[in-house]
Amino acid sequence: MTAADAAARLFRDTFGDEPQGVWSAPGRVNLIGEHTDYNGGLCLPIALPHRTYAALRRRDDRHLRIVSAQGDAVVELDLSDVGAGSPDGWAAYVAGVPWALERAGHPVGGFDVAIDGRVPLGAGLSSSAALECAVAAALSDVFGLGLLDSASGRVALAAVCVEAENTVAQAPTGGMDQSASLLAEQGHALLLDCRDFSTEQVPFDLDQHGLALLVVDTRAVHELVDGQYAERRDSCEQAARELGVNTLRDVDADGLDTALGQLSSDLLRKRTKHVVTEIARVEEAREALRGEDFDRLGALFLASHDSMRDDFEISVEELDTAVTSATEAGALGARMTGGGFGGSAIALVRRDDAATVQAAVEKAFADKGFRSPECFVVSAAGPAGRDL
Ligand code: ADP
Ligand code: MG
């Protein structure tokens, strides 16, 4: 049974009715450009083959009934009761979407929905955006909003999903995840400019070059992740204020040394250095991909990882171990990806080396007594849409 069929079956079993259809949206992995989105910078995610499925039927009232194969009981509430921080728990990622659609002026109403998520939860691969975007895709179709039909409609849907996650689920997120899930094309990476949310599709067909991307979900659990994210965001905003710019995007790589000299602490200097050099690395990565220079891309991965470990200080031992062991086993490059303090790393490998690199990473984790990681090879998949 396909995952779309499984979501439809969960709908039937739970609500005793047929769904109107099944929609899905992918998780994402960011190739490079970390903690740049909220600084108005650049990032370069791909959509994963792993998707979250939503079987949905609209209702004539404003009631919401939500069930998930990865959740516990059915959650029932009225759309009029959705707001900042309410409901709490996982259902916020679903209920926040119609709430944000209404706030953006799109007429929607109640619905029943059954979710089946195939993006690993909390692995830094953006199961949260996959969930929001699958629901958003479904609501756009069943309420006739037509937002999936154009790039500008998809950009608007992404903004709605960001608002749902920030306000209703109360999780700070900068927009990369939702944009990737709604806009990334198969065989391409999405260059996203978070200053104006403009996008560019960059060819990323590793298969053609005998290469593969290995994702290592470290399954590392670290405390205080949310506090750390907020602290990094605050530091970047403070640095921008001290420099008299809107966001750190406005600091030129050429003028970095001058800018660093104007900051009030070593901490702000390190944070700023990461963001400014990371944005420059995204631009270089785009050129590397356009020139099919994968050795250069691998070198950029490694430079990015060093910057996150030493200057932005968001790596942990499991991520460093994944990067070091993958590189020693022959990867062209590797880096942690996502917000940090756990989650996943990626390694660019020759396809024939993928199994060797994976075994080396697993052995390094075992030697250090870490939980065994979850590894999978991915290619750039397509965006949110209707399945059934
Ligand atoms: P990530 O997005 O990296 O996976 P987050 O912490 O942002 O990590 O989002 C994970 C949260 O999203 C889960 O704890 C849960 O609340 C919610 N979620 C994601 N997918 C599902 C799903 N299929 N069913 C229920 N909740 C989900
Ligand atoms: Mg998330």
Coordinates of C-alpha atoms and ligand atoms in Angstrom, one line a residue:
M1 CA 0.0 0.0 0.0
T2 CA 1.4 3.4 -0.9
A3 CA 1.6 6.1 1.8
A4 CA -1.1 8.1 0.0
D5 CA -3.4 5.0 0.2
A6 CA -2.5 4.6 3.9
A7 CA -3.6 8.2 4.6
A8 CA -6.9 7.5 2.8
R9 CA -7.5 4.4 4.7
L10 CA -6.8 6.1 8.0
F11 CA -9.3 8.7 7.0
R12 CA -12.0 6.1 6.2
D13 CA -11.3 4.1 9.4
T14 CA -11.4 7.3 11.6
F15 CA -14.3 9.3 10.0
G16 CA -16.3 6.5 8.2
D17 CA -16.3 8.5 5.0
E18 CA -14.3 8.9 1.8
P19 CA -11.7 11.7 1.6
Q20 CA -12.1 14.2 -1.2
G21 CA -8.5 13.5 -2.1
V22 CA -4.9 13.0 -0.8
W23 CA -2.3 15.7 -1.0
S24 CA 1.4 15.5 0.1
A25 CA 4.4 17.7 0.7
P26 CA 8.1 16.9 1.1
G27 CA 10.5 17.3 3.9
R28 CA 13.7 19.1 2.9
V29 CA 17.4 19.0 3.4
N30 CA 19.5 22.2 3.1
L31 CA 22.6 21.8 1.0
I32 CA 24.2 24.9 2.4
G33 CA 23.2 28.3 3.9
E34 CA 22.4 27.7 7.6
H35 CA 20.9 30.2 9.9
T36 CA 20.8 32.6 7.0
D37 CA 17.1 32.7 6.4
Y38 CA 16.2 35.0 9.3
N39 CA 19.1 37.2 8.3
G40 CA 17.6 37.9 4.9
G41 CA 20.3 35.7 3.3
L42 CA 20.5 32.8 0.9
C43 CA 20.0 29.1 1.4
L44 CA 19.9 26.1 -1.0
P45 CA 17.5 23.3 0.0
I46 CA 16.3 20.3 -1.9
A47 CA 12.9 18.6 -1.4
L48 CA 13.3 15.0 0.0
P49 CA 11.6 11.9 -1.4
H50 CA 10.1 11.6 2.1
R51 CA 6.7 13.2 2.2
T52 CA 3.8 13.8 4.6
Y53 CA 0.3 12.8 3.3
A54 CA -3.0 14.5 4.1
A55 CA -6.3 12.8 3.2
L56 CA -8.9 15.5 3.6
R57 CA -12.6 16.3 3.1
R58 CA -14.1 19.8 3.6
R59 CA -17.1 20.3 5.9
D60 CA -20.0 22.7 5.7
D61 CA -19.3 24.0 9.3
R62 CA -16.2 25.4 11.0
H63 CA -15.4 22.2 12.9
L64 CA -11.9 20.6 12.5
R65 CA -11.3 16.9 13.2
I66 CA -7.6 15.9 12.9
V67 CA -6.0 12.5 13.2
S68 CA -2.4 11.4 12.5
A69 CA -0.8 8.0 12.2
Q70 CA 2.1 9.6 14.2
G71 CA -0.2 11.3 16.8
D72 CA -2.4 9.9 19.5
A73 CA -6.1 10.6 19.8
V74 CA -8.3 12.5 17.2
V75 CA -8.2 16.2 17.9
E76 CA -11.4 18.1 17.6
L77 CA -11.8 21.8 17.8
D78 CA -13.6 24.8 16.2
L79 CA -11.7 26.9 13.7
S80 CA -12.9 30.0 15.5
D81 CA -11.0 28.8 18.6
V82 CA -7.6 28.6 16.9
G83 CA -5.2 31.4 17.7
A84 CA -1.7 32.2 19.1
G85 CA -0.5 29.1 21.0
S86 CA -3.8 27.3 20.6
P87 CA -4.3 24.4 20.2
D88 CA -1.1 23.1 21.7
G89 CA 0.8 20.0 20.6
W90 CA 1.1 18.6 17.1
A91 CA -2.4 19.6 16.0
A92 CA -1.2 23.2 16.0
Y93 CA 0.7 22.5 12.8
V94 CA -2.5 21.5 11.1
A95 CA -5.1 23.9 12.6
G96 CA -2.7 26.9 12.2
V97 CA -3.0 26.6 8.4
P98 CA -6.7 27.4 7.9
W99 CA -6.3 30.1 10.6
A100 CA -3.4 31.7 8.7
L101 CA -5.3 31.3 5.4
E102 CA -8.2 33.2 6.8
R103 CA -5.9 35.9 8.2
A104 CA -4.4 36.3 4.8
G105 CA -7.9 36.9 3.3
H106 CA -8.6 33.4 1.9
P107 CA -12.1 32.0 2.6
V108 CA -11.8 28.5 4.1
G109 CA -13.9 26.5 6.6
G110 CA -13.9 23.3 8.6
F111 CA -12.5 19.9 7.5
D112 CA -11.7 16.4 8.5
V113 CA -8.1 15.3 7.8
A114 CA -6.0 12.2 8.3
I115 CA -2.2 12.6 8.3
D116 CA 0.5 10.0 7.6
G117 CA 4.0 11.5 7.8
R118 CA 6.9 9.7 6.2
V119 CA 9.5 12.4 7.0
P120 CA 11.4 11.5 10.2
L121 CA 10.0 13.7 13.0
G122 CA 12.4 16.1 14.7
A123 CA 15.4 15.0 12.6
G124 CA 16.0 18.4 11.2
L125 CA 14.4 17.3 7.9
S126 CA 11.4 19.5 8.4
S127 CA 8.5 17.2 9.1
S128 CA 6.7 20.3 10.5
A129 CA 6.7 22.2 7.2
A130 CA 5.8 19.0 5.3
L131 CA 2.8 18.6 7.6
E132 CA 1.7 22.3 7.2
C133 CA 2.3 22.3 3.4
A134 CA 0.4 19.1 2.8
V135 CA -2.6 20.6 4.6
A136 CA -2.2 23.9 2.8
A137 CA -2.1 22.1 -0.6
A138 CA -5.3 20.2 0.3
L139 CA -7.1 23.4 1.5
S140 CA -6.1 25.4 -1.5
D141 CA -7.8 22.7 -3.7
V142 CA -10.9 21.8 -1.7
F143 CA -11.7 25.5 -1.1
G144 CA -10.9 26.5 -4.7
L145 CA -8.2 28.9 -3.8
G146 CA -6.0 27.9 -6.8
L147 CA -2.8 28.7 -4.9
L148 CA -0.9 25.6 -6.2
D149 CA -1.3 26.7 -9.8
S150 CA 1.3 29.4 -9.9
A151 CA 4.7 30.2 -8.4
S152 CA 3.3 33.3 -6.8
G153 CA 0.4 31.3 -5.3
R154 CA 2.9 28.8 -3.8
V155 CA 5.0 31.7 -2.4
A156 CA 1.8 33.0 -0.7
L157 CA 1.0 29.5 0.7
A158 CA 4.5 29.3 2.1
A159 CA 4.0 32.6 3.9
V160 CA 0.7 31.2 5.3
C161 CA 2.5 28.1 6.6
V162 CA 5.3 30.2 8.2
E163 CA 2.6 32.2 10.0
A164 CA 0.9 29.1 11.2
E165 CA 4.1 27.7 12.6
N166 CA 5.3 31.0 14.1
T167 CA 2.1 32.0 15.7
V168 CA -0.1 29.0 16.3
A169 CA 2.6 26.3 16.9
Q170 CA 4.8 29.1 18.4
A171 CA 8.0 27.7 16.8
P172 CA 10.3 30.3 15.3
T173 CA 11.1 29.4 11.7
G174 CA 12.5 31.6 9.0
G175 CA 10.8 30.4 5.8
M176 CA 13.3 28.1 4.2
D177 CA 11.4 24.9 5.1
Q178 CA 8.0 25.9 3.7
S179 CA 9.5 27.4 0.6
A180 CA 11.4 24.2 -0.2
S181 CA 8.3 22.1 0.4
L182 CA 6.1 24.1 -1.9
L183 CA 8.6 25.3 -4.6
A184 CA 11.6 23.0 -4.9
E185 CA 11.6 21.1 -8.3
Q186 CA 12.7 17.5 -8.9
G187 CA 16.3 17.3 -9.9
H188 CA 17.0 20.8 -8.7
A189 CA 18.0 22.6 -5.6
L190 CA 16.1 25.8 -4.7
L191 CA 18.2 28.9 -4.3
L192 CA 16.0 31.0 -2.0
D193 CA 16.7 34.6 -1.3
C194 CA 15.1 35.3 2.0
R195 CA 15.3 39.1 1.6
D196 CA 12.4 39.0 -0.9
F197 CA 11.7 35.2 -1.1
S198 CA 12.6 35.2 -4.8
T199 CA 13.8 31.8 -6.0
E200 CA 16.0 30.2 -8.7
Q201 CA 16.0 26.5 -9.6
V202 CA 19.6 25.2 -9.7
P203 CA 20.2 21.9 -11.5
F204 CA 21.1 19.2 -8.9
D205 CA 21.1 15.8 -10.6
L206 CA 23.7 13.8 -8.8
D207 CA 22.8 10.6 -10.5
Q208 CA 24.0 11.9 -13.8
H209 CA 27.4 12.4 -12.3
G210 CA 27.7 9.1 -10.5
L211 CA 27.3 10.9 -7.1
A212 CA 24.8 10.6 -4.3
L213 CA 23.8 12.6 -1.2
L214 CA 23.9 10.6 2.0
V215 CA 21.8 11.9 4.9
V216 CA 22.8 10.9 8.4
D217 CA 20.1 11.4 11.0
T218 CA 22.2 11.4 14.2
R219 CA 19.1 10.8 16.4
A220 CA 21.0 12.8 19.0
V221 CA 18.8 14.4 21.6
H222 CA 20.0 17.6 23.1
E223 CA 18.3 19.9 25.6
L224 CA 17.7 23.7 25.2
V225 CA 17.5 23.6 21.5
D226 CA 14.7 26.2 21.3
G227 CA 16.6 28.6 23.6
Q228 CA 19.7 28.3 21.6
Y229 CA 17.9 29.1 18.3
A230 CA 16.4 32.2 19.9
E231 CA 19.8 33.2 21.3
R232 CA 21.4 33.0 17.8
R233 CA 18.6 35.0 16.3
D234 CA 18.9 37.7 19.0
S235 CA 22.6 37.9 18.5
C236 CA 22.3 38.4 14.8
E237 CA 19.7 41.1 15.3
Q238 CA 21.9 42.8 17.8
A239 CA 24.9 42.7 15.5
A240 CA 22.8 44.2 12.7
R241 CA 21.6 47.0 15.0
E242 CA 25.2 47.8 16.0
L243 CA 26.2 47.9 12.4
G244 CA 23.3 50.1 11.5
V245 CA 21.9 47.7 8.9
N246 CA 18.5 46.0 8.5
T247 CA 19.8 42.5 8.5
L248 CA 23.3 40.9 8.3
R249 CA 22.6 40.3 4.6
D250 CA 23.5 43.9 4.1
V251 CA 27.1 43.3 5.3
D252 CA 29.3 42.7 2.2
A253 CA 31.8 39.8 2.4
D254 CA 34.4 42.3 1.2
G255 CA 33.6 44.6 4.1
L256 CA 33.5 41.9 6.7
D257 CA 36.7 42.8 8.5
T258 CA 35.6 46.5 8.9
A259 CA 32.2 45.4 10.1
L260 CA 33.7 43.0 12.7
G261 CA 35.8 45.8 14.0
Q262 CA 32.7 47.8 14.8
L263 CA 31.0 45.1 16.9
S264 CA 31.0 45.2 20.7
S265 CA 32.0 41.6 21.5
D266 CA 33.8 38.6 20.3
L267 CA 30.6 36.6 20.5
L268 CA 28.8 39.0 18.0
R269 CA 31.9 38.9 15.8
K270 CA 31.8 35.1 15.6
R271 CA 28.1 35.0 14.9
T272 CA 28.4 37.7 12.2
K273 CA 31.4 36.1 10.6
H274 CA 29.4 32.8 10.2
V275 CA 26.4 34.5 8.6
V276 CA 28.3 36.7 6.2
T277 CA 30.7 34.0 5.0
E278 CA 27.9 31.4 4.8
I279 CA 25.8 33.6 2.5
A280 CA 29.0 34.0 0.3
R281 CA 29.4 30.2 0.3
V282 CA 25.8 29.7 -0.9
E283 CA 26.6 31.9 -3.9
E284 CA 29.8 29.9 -4.5
A285 CA 27.8 26.7 -4.3
R286 CA 25.4 27.9 -6.9
E287 CA 28.4 28.6 -9.2
A288 CA 29.9 25.2 -8.4
L289 CA 26.6 23.4 -9.3
R290 CA 26.2 25.4 -12.5
G291 CA 29.8 24.5 -13.4
E292 CA 29.3 20.9 -12.3
D293 CA 32.3 21.3 -10.0
F294 CA 31.4 18.8 -7.3
D295 CA 34.9 18.9 -5.6
R296 CA 34.3 22.5 -5.0
L297 CA 30.9 21.9 -3.6
G298 CA 32.4 19.3 -1.2
A299 CA 35.0 21.8 -0.1
L300 CA 32.2 24.4 0.5
F301 CA 30.4 21.8 2.7
L302 CA 33.4 21.4 4.8
A303 CA 34.1 25.1 5.2
S304 CA 30.4 25.6 6.1
H305 CA 30.6 22.9 8.8
D306 CA 33.8 24.5 10.3
S307 CA 32.0 27.8 10.4
M308 CA 29.0 26.3 12.2
R309 CA 31.2 24.4 14.7
D310 CA 33.6 27.2 15.5
D311 CA 31.9 30.5 14.9
F312 CA 28.1 29.9 15.2
E313 CA 28.7 27.1 17.7
I314 CA 25.7 25.0 16.9
S315 CA 27.3 21.6 16.2
V316 CA 27.5 18.7 18.6
E317 CA 29.9 15.8 18.9
E318 CA 27.5 13.5 16.9
L319 CA 27.4 15.9 14.0
D320 CA 31.2 16.4 14.1
T321 CA 31.7 12.7 14.1
A322 CA 29.4 12.2 11.2
V323 CA 31.3 14.8 9.1
T324 CA 34.8 13.6 10.1
S325 CA 34.1 9.9 9.6
A326 CA 32.3 10.5 6.2
T327 CA 35.2 12.6 4.9
E328 CA 37.8 10.2 6.1
A329 CA 35.9 7.4 4.3
G330 CA 36.1 9.3 1.0
A331 CA 33.2 11.7 0.9
L332 CA 33.8 14.8 -1.3
G333 CA 32.5 16.9 1.6
A334 CA 30.1 16.8 4.5
R335 CA 28.4 19.2 6.9
M336 CA 25.7 19.4 9.5
T337 CA 22.4 20.6 8.2
G338 CA 19.4 22.3 9.8
G339 CA 19.3 24.3 13.0
G340 CA 22.0 22.3 14.9
F341 CA 22.3 20.7 18.4
G342 CA 21.4 17.3 16.8
G343 CA 19.4 16.5 13.7
S344 CA 21.1 15.5 10.5
A345 CA 24.3 15.8 8.6
I346 CA 24.8 15.4 4.8
A347 CA 27.7 13.9 2.9
L348 CA 28.4 14.3 -0.8
V349 CA 29.7 10.9 -2.0
R350 CA 30.5 8.9 -5.1
R351 CA 27.6 6.6 -5.6
D352 CA 29.9 3.6 -5.5
D353 CA 31.3 4.7 -2.1
A354 CA 27.9 5.4 -0.5
A355 CA 27.8 2.0 1.4
T356 CA 31.4 2.3 2.5
V357 CA 30.9 5.9 3.8
Q358 CA 27.7 4.9 5.6
A359 CA 29.5 1.9 7.3
A360 CA 32.3 4.2 8.4
V361 CA 29.9 6.6 9.9
E362 CA 28.0 3.8 11.7
K363 CA 31.3 2.4 13.0
A364 CA 32.4 5.8 14.3
F365 CA 29.1 6.2 16.2
A366 CA 29.4 2.8 17.7
D367 CA 33.0 3.4 18.7
K368 CA 32.0 6.5 20.6
G369 CA 29.0 4.9 22.2
F370 CA 26.4 7.1 20.4
R371 CA 22.9 5.9 19.4
S372 CA 23.2 4.3 16.0
P373 CA 22.4 6.8 13.2
E374 CA 19.7 6.5 10.6
C375 CA 21.3 6.8 7.1
F376 CA 19.6 7.2 3.7
V377 CA 20.6 8.2 0.2
V378 CA 18.4 10.9 -1.3
S379 CA 17.9 12.7 -4.5
A380 CA 16.1 16.0 -5.2
A381 CA 12.4 15.3 -5.3
G382 CA 9.4 17.4 -6.3
P383 CA 7.1 19.9 -4.4
A384 CA 3.7 19.7 -2.7
G385 CA 0.8 18.6 -4.8
R386 CA -2.2 16.3 -5.1
D387 CA -1.6 12.5 -5.1
L388 CA -5.1 10.9 -5.3
Ligands
ADP1 P1 11.4 18.9 12.2 O1 10.5 19.8 11.4 O2 12.8 19.1 11.9 O3 11.0 17.5 11.9 P2 10.1 20.2 14.4 O4 10.4 20.2 15.8 O5 10.1 21.5 13.7 O6 11.2 19.2 13.7 O7 8.7 19.5 14.1 C1 8.4 18.3 14.6 C2 7.0 18.3 15.2 O8 6.0 18.5 14.1 C3 6.6 17.1 15.9 O9 7.0 17.1 17.2 C4 5.1 17.1 15.8 O10 4.5 18.0 16.8 C5 4.8 17.7 14.4 N1 4.6 16.7 13.4 C6 5.4 16.6 12.3 N2 4.9 15.6 11.5 C7 3.8 15.1 12.1 C8 2.9 14.0 11.9 N3 3.0 13.2 10.8 N4 1.9 13.8 12.8 C9 1.8 14.5 13.9 N5 2.7 15.5 14.2 C10 3.7 15.8 13.3
MG2 MG 10.5 21.9 11.7

